[in-house]
Short mmCIF file of C-alpha atoms and ligand atoms in Angstrom, two decimals:
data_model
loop_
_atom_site.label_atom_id
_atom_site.label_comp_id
_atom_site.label_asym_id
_atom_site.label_seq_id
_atom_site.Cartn_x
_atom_site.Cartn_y
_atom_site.Cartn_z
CA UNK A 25 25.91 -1.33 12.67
CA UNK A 26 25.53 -1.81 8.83
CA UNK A 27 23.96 0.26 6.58
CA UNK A 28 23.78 -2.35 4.21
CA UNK A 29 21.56 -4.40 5.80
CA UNK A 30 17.81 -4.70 3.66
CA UNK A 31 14.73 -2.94 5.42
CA UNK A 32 12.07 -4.69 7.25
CA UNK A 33 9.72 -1.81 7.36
CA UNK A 34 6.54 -1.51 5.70
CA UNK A 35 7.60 1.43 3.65
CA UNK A 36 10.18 2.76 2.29
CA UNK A 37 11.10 -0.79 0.86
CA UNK A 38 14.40 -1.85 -0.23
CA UNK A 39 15.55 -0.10 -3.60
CA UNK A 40 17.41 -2.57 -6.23
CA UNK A 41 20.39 -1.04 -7.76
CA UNK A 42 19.40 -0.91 -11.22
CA UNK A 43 16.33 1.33 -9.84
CA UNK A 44 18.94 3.53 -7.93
CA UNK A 45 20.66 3.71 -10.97
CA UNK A 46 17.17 4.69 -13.35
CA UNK A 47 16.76 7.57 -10.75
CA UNK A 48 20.00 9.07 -11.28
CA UNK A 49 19.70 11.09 -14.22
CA UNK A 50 21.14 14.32 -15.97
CA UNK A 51 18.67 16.57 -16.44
CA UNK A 52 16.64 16.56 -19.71
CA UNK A 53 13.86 19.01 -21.29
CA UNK A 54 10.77 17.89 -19.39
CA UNK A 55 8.57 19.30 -22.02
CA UNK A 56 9.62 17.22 -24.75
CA UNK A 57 9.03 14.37 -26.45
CA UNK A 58 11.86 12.75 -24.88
CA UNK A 59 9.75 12.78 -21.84
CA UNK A 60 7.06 11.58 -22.71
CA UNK A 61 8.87 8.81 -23.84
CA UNK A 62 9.26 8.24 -20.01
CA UNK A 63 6.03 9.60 -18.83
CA UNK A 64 3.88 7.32 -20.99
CA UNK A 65 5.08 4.00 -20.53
CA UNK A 66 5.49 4.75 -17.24
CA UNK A 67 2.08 5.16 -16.84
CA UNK A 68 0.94 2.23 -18.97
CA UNK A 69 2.90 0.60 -16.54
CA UNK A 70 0.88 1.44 -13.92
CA UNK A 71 -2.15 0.35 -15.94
CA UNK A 72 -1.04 -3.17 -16.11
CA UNK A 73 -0.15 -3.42 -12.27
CA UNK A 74 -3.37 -2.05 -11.51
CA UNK A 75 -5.22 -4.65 -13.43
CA UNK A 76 -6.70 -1.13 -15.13
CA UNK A 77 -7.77 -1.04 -18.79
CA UNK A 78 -10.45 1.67 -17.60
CA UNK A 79 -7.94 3.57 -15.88
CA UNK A 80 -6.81 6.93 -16.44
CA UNK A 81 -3.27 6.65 -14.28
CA UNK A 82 -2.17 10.00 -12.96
CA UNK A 83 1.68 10.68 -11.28
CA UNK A 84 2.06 13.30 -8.52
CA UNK A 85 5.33 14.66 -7.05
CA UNK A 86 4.09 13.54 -3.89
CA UNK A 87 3.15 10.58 -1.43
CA UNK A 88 0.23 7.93 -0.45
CA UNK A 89 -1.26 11.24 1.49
CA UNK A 90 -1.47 13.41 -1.72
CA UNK A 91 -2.76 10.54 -3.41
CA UNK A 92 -5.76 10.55 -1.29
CA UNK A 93 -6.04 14.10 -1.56
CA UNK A 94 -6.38 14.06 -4.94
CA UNK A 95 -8.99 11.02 -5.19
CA UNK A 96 -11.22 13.56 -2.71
CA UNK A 97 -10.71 16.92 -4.21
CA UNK A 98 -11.16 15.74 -7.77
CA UNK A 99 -14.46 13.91 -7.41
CA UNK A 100 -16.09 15.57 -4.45
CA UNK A 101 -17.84 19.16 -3.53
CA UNK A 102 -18.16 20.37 0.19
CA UNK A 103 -20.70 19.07 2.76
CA UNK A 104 -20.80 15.59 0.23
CA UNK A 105 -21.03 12.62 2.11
CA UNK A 106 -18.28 9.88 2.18
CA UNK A 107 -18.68 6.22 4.01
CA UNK A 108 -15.44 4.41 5.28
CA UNK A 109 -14.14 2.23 8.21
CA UNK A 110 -11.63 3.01 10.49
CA UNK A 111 -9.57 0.07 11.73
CA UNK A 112 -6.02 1.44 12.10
CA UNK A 113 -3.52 4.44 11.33
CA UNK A 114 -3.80 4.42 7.64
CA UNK A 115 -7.59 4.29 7.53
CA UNK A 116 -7.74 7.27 10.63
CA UNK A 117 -5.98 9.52 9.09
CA UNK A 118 -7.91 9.48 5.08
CA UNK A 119 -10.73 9.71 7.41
CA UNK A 120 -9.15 13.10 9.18
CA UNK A 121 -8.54 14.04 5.39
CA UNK A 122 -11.95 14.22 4.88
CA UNK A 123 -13.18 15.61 7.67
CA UNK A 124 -10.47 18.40 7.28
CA UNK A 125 -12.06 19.45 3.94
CA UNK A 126 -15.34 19.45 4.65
CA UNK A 127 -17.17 16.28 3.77
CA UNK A 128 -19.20 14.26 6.32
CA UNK A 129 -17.72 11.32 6.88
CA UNK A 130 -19.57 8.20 8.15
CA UNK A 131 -17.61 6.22 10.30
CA UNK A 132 -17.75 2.39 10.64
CA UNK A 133 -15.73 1.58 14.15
CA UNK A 134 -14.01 -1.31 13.64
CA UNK A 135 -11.47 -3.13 15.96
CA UNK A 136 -8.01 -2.67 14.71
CA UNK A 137 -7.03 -6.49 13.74
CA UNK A 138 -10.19 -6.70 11.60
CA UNK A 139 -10.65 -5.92 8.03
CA UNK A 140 -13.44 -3.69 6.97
CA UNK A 141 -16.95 -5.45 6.98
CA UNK A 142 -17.88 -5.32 3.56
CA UNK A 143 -21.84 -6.49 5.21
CA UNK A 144 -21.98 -3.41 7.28
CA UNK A 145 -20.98 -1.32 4.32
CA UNK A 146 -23.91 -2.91 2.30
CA UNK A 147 -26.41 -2.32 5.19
CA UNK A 148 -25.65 0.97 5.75
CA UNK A 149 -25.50 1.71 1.90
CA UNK A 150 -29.20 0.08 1.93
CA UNK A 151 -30.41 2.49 4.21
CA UNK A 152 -28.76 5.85 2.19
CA UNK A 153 -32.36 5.12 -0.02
CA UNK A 154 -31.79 8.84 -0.53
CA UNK A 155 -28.29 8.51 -2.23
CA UNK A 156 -26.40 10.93 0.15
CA UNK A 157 -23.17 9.06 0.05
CA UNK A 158 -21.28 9.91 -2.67
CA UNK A 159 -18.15 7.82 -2.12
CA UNK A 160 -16.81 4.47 -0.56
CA UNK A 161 -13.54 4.35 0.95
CA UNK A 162 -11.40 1.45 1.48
CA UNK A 163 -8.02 0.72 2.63
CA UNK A 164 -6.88 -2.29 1.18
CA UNK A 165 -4.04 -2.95 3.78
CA UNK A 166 -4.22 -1.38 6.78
CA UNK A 167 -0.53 -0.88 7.05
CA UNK A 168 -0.70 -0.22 10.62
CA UNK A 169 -2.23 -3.64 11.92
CA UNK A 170 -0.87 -6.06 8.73
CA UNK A 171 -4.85 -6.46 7.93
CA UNK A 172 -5.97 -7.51 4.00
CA UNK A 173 -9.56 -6.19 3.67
CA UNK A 174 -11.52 -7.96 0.82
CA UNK A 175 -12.44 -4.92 -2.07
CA UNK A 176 -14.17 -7.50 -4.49
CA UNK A 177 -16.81 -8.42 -1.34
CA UNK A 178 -17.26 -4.45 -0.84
CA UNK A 179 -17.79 -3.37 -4.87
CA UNK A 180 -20.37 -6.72 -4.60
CA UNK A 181 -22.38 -5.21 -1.03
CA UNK A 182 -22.27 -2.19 -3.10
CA UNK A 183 -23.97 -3.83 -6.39
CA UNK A 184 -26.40 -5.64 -4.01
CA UNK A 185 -27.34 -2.82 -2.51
CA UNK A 186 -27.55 -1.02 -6.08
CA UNK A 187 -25.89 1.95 -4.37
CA UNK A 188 -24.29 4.53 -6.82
CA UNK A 189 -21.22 5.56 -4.83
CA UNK A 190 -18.07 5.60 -6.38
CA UNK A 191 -15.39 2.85 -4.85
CA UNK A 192 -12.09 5.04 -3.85
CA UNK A 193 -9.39 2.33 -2.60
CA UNK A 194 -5.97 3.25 -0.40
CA UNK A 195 -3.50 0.37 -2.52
CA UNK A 196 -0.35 2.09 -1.13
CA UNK A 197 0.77 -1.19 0.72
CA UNK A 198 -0.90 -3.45 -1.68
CA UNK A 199 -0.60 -2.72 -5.27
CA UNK A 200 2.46 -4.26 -6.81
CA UNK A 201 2.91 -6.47 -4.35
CA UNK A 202 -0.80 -8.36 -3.62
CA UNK A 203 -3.52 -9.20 -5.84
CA UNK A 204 -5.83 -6.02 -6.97
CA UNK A 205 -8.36 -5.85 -9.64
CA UNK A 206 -9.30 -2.01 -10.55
CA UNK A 207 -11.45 -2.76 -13.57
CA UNK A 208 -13.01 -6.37 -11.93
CA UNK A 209 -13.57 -4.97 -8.57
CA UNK A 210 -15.38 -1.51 -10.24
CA UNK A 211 -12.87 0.76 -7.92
CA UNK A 212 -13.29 4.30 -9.40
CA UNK A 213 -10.25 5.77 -7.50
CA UNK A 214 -7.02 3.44 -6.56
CA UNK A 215 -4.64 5.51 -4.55
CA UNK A 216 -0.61 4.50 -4.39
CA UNK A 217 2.98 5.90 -3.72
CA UNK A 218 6.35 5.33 -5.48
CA UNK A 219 8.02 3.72 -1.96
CA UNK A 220 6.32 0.67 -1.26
CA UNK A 221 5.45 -1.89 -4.34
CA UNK A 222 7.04 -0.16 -6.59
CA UNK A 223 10.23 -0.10 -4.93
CA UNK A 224 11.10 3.79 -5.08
CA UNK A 225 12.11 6.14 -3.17
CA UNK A 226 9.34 7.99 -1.63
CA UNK A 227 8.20 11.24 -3.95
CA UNK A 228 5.23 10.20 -5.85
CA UNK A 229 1.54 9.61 -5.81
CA UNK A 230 -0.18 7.35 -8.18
CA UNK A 231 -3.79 7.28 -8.86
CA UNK A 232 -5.67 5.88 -11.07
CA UNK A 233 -8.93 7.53 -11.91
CA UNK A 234 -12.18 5.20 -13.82
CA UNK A 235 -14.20 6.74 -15.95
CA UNK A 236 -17.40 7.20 -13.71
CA UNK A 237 -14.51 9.43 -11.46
CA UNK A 238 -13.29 11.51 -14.39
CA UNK A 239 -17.02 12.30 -15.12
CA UNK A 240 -17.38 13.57 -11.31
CA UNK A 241 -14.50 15.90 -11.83
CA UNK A 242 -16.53 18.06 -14.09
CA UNK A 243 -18.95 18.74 -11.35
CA UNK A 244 -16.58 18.51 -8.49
CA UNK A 245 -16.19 21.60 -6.49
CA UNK A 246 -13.43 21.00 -3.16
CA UNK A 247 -10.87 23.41 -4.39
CA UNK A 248 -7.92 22.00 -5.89
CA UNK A 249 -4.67 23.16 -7.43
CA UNK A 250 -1.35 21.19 -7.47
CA UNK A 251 -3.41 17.75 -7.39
CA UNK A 252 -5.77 18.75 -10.38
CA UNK A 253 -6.08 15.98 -12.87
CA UNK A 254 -7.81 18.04 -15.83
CA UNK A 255 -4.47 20.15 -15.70
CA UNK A 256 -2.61 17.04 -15.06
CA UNK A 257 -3.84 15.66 -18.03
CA UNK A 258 -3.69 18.44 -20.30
CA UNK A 259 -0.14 18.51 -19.62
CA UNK A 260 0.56 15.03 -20.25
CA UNK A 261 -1.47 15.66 -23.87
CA UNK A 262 1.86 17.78 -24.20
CA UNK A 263 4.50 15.21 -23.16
CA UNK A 264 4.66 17.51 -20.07
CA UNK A 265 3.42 18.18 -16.49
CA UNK A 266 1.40 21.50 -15.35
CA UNK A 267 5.00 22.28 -13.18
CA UNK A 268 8.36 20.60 -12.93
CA UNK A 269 7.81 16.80 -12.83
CA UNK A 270 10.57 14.49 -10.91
CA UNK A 271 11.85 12.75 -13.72
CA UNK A 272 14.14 10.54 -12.69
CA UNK A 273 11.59 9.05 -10.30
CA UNK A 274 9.10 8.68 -13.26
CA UNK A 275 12.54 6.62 -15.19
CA UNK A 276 12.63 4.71 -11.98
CA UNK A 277 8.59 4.37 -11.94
CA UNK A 278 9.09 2.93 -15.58
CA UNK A 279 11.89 0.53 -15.15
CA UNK A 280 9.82 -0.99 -11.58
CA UNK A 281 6.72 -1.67 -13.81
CA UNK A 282 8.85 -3.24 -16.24
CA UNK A 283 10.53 -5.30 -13.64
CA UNK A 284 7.18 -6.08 -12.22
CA UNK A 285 5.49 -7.37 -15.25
CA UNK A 286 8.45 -9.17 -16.39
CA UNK A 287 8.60 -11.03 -13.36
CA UNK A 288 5.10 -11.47 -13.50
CA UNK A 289 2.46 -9.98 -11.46
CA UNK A 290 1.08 -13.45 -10.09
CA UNK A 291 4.80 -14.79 -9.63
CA UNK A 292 5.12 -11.30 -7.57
CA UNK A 293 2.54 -12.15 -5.78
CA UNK A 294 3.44 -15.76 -4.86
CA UNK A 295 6.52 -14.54 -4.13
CA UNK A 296 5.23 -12.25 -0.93
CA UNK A 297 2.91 -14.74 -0.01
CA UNK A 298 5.46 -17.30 0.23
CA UNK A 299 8.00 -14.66 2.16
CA UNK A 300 4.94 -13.80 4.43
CA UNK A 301 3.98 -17.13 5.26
CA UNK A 302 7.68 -18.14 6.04
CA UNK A 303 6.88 -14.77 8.42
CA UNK A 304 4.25 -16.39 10.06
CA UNK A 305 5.37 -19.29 10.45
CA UNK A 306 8.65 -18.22 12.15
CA UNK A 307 5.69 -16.04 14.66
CA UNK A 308 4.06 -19.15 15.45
CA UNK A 309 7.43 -20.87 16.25
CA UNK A 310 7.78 -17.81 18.92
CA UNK A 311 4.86 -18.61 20.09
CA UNK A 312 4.07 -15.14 19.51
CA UNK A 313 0.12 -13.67 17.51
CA UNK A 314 -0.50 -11.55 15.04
CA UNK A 315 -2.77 -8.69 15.62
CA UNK A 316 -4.76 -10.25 12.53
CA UNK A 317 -7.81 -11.38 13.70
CA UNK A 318 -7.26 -14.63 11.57
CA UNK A 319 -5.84 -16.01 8.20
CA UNK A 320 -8.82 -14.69 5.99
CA UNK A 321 -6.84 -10.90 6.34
CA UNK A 322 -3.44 -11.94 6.86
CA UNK A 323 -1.46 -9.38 4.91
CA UNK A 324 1.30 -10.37 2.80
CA UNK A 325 2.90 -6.93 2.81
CA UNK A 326 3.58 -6.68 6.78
CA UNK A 327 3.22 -8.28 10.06
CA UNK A 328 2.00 -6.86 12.90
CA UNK A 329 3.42 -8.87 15.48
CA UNK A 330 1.99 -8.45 19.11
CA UNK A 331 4.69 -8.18 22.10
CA UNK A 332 3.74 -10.20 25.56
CA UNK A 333 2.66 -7.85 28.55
CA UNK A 334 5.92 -6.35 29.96
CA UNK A 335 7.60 -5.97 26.32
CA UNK A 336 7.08 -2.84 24.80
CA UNK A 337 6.91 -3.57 20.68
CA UNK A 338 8.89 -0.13 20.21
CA UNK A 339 12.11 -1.01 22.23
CA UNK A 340 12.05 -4.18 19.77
CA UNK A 341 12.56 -1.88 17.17
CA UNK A 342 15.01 0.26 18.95
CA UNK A 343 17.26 -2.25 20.27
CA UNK A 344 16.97 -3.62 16.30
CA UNK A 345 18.35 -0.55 15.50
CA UNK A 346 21.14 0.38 17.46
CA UNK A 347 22.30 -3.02 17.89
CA UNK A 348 21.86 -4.39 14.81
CA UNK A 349 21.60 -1.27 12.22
CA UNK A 350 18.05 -3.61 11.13
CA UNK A 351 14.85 -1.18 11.00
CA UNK A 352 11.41 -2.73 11.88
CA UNK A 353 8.72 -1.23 11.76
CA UNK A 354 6.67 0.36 15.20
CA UNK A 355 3.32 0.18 16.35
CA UNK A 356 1.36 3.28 15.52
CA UNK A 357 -1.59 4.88 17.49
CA UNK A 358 -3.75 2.65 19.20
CA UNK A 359 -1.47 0.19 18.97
CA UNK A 360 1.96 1.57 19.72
CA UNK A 361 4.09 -0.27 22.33
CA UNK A 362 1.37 -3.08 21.40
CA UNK A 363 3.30 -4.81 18.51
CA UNK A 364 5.82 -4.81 16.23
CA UNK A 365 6.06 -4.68 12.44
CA UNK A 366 8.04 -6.92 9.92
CA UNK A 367 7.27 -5.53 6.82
CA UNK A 368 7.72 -7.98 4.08
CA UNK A 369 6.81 -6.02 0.51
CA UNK A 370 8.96 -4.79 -2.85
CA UNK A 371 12.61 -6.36 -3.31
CA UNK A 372 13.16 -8.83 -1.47
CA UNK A 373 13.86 -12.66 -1.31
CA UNK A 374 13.55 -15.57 1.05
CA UNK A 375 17.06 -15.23 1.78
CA UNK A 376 16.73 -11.60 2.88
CA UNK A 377 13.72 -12.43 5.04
CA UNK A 378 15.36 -15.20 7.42
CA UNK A 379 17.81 -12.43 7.88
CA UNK A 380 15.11 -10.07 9.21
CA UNK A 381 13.79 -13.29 11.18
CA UNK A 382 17.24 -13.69 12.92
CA UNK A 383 17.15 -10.39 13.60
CA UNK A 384 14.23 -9.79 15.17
CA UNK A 385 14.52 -13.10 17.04
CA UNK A 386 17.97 -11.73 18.65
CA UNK A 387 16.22 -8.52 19.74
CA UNK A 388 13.27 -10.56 21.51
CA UNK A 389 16.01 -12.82 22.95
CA UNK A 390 18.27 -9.83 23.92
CA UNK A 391 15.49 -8.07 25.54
CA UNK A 392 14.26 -10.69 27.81
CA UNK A 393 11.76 -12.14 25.80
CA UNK A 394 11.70 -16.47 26.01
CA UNK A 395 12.31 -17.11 22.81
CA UNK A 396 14.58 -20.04 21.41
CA UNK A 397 16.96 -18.43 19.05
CA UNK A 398 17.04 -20.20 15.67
CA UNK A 399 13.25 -21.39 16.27
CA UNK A 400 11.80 -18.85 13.99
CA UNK A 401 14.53 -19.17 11.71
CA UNK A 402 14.71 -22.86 11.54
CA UNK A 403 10.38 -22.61 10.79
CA UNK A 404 10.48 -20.58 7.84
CA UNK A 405 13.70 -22.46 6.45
CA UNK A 406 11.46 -25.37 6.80
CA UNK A 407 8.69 -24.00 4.97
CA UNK A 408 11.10 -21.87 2.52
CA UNK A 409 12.73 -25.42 1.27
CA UNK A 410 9.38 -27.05 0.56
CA UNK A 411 8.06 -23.72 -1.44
CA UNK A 412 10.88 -23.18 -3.63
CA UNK A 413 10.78 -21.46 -7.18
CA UNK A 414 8.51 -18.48 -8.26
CA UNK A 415 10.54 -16.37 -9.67
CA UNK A 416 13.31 -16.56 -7.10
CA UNK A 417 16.19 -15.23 -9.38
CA UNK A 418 14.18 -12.11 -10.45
CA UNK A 419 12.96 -10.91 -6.91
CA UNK A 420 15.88 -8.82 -5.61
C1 LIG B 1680 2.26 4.26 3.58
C2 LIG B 1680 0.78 4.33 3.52
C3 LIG B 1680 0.09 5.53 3.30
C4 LIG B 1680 0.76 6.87 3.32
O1 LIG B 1680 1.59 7.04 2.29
P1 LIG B 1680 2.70 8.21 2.34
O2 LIG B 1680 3.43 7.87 1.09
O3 LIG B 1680 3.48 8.04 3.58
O4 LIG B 1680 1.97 9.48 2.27
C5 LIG B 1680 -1.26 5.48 3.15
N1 LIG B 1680 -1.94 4.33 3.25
C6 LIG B 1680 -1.33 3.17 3.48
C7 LIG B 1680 -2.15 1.94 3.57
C8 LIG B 1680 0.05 3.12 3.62
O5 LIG B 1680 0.66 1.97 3.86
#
């Protein structure tokens, strides 16, 4: 067993050394100008990944899940209504988030391998004629089932619909690494972590906040404390935070954005796509499905891979582990046992990936499955040769 084999989970992703080495700082005066010489471009960086001129980017010592929590609490009093779909882990538990601090939540069931239904979101918006919801939620990736929902076709059933709800979208397993638009898609509230795009350890929540959501903090009333932005952002007015920020994450936070735009956000994201389709590719040589209902929400962040009756997903991931010191990722919730995950997102290269293709085709092999080893392998070679390129030497 190696611990220096990469990660194939969705989160944490594999940390480049140069990040490693950003983190690892001696401590200076963190209300100084000497940080907000890292706090600022830090979050300018952020503003260019999130495609953001309108947005106000705000850094928690947190995760994804305080991110959401401070999206809610900021813009949103008790008993205010909230509309969202549920299709797999990620998307369940904003929704018990909400419930937990008093909003009503309306629910849109929808089968985990689907992306959100940006139609039934505009015919149930048509029929709030009374304005009750106040907010729209959307997770981008639904982490849990490798499912790309479409944001631009919700903010659109929202403008058809002339609804006035603010747009408040869960990026964590998106942004940096897929496409997103927060000033072109009109999302009021993009929600993301430190461990997934951006390469970091796990330890911070980024949100970015538009201006129709800082105008709903000054009437907001869900109590709020740690995750306040008006104190957040009177402390940044001061190169500082309203407690003890982690600085070394915020260098780290810096130097990914840099490495991100430098590389190039669309080479970035031709980069996963190319990785993912190698991914898929070396599924369909298994003769194996994806719990994606189809290519239109393919993710390019993870897989979720379902296992023939007989084959739990989870002992995949086991056996990965103790045999082969690889981590995949498990099924979670509805589907655990169900599948298993490859995540594909942050550093990594084509090279890396047919690794993590091996591996997982061992496992299957090693576990009984009928699976031809080298097939997978030998079908995203194939396609890896033909795509060659983007941004190659810049990836890990
Ligand atoms: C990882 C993830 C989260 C949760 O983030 P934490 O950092 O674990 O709190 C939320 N939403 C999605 C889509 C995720 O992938």
């Amino acid at each position: 067993m190696s611990i220096q084999n990469p990660v194939f989970i969705p989160g944490p992703t594999n940390i480049p050394e140069v990040v490693r080495k950003a983190c690892d700082m001696a401590t200076i005066d963190h209300r100084s100008p000497a940080f907000g010489e890292i706090l600022h471009p830090a979050r300018d960086g952020v503003k260019q990944v999130l495609k953001g001129k309108s947005a106000e980017v705000f850094i928690f010592p947190s995760t994804g899940t305080g991110g959401w929590e401070t999206a809610i609490t900021n813009t949103l009093s008790p008993g205010d209504k909230v509309l969202v779909a549920r299709n797999g882990m990620f998307s369940h538990r904003w929704i018990d988030m909400c419930q937990r601090h008093g909003l009503k939540v309306q629910i849109v069931e929808t089968r985990w391998g689907e992306g959100i239904s940006a139609a039934r979101y505009g015919e149930v918006l048509a029929a709030d004629t009374a304005g009750e919801i106040r907010a729209v939620l959307a997770t981008h990736n639904e982490t849990a089932t490798g499912v790309l929902s479409d944001i631009g076709a919700i903010r659109q059933a929202m403008d058809v619909a002339r609804h006035p709800a603010m747009l408040f979208v869960d990026g964590v397993s998106s942004i940096g690494s897929m496409d997103f638009r927060f000033d072109d898609w009109g999302v009021d509230v993009a929600v993301t972590g430190s461990q997934k795009g951006f390469m970091l350890p796990a330890g911070l929540a980024i949100v970015g906040f538009s201006p129709k959501a800082m105008m709903a903090t000054k009437t907001a009333r869900l109590p709020r404390t740690f995750f306040d932005v008006a104190d957040m952002g009177a402390g940044y007015a001061n190169n500082a935070y309203p407690y003890t920020p982690p600085v070394g994450l915020i260098n780290g936070l810096k130097l990914t954005c840099d490495m991100l735009l430098d590389e190039g956000l669309e080479n970035v994201f031709a980069r996963h796509h190319r990785i993912a389709t190698g991914v898929r590719r070396a599924v369909r040589a298994w003769g194996l499905e994806l719990c994606a209902e189809g290519p239109a929400v393919y993710s390019n962040t993870v897989s979720a891979i379902l296992t023939p009756d007989g084959i739990n997903g989870t002992d995949i991931v086991t056996h990965g582990a103790n045999k082969y010191g690889v981590a995949f990722g498990v099924g979670l919730g509805e589907v655990a046992g169900r599948l298993f995950r490859i995540g594909h997102l942050g550093s990594l290269t084509d090279v890396m990936m047919l690794s993590g293709i091996a591996t997982a085709e061992m496992c299957m092999v090693d576990l009984g499955m009928e699976i031809e080893l080298g097939s997978g392998v030998a079908a995203a070679q194939e396609y890896f040769r033909r795509n060659d390129g983007l941004a190659q030497k810049d990836a890990a």
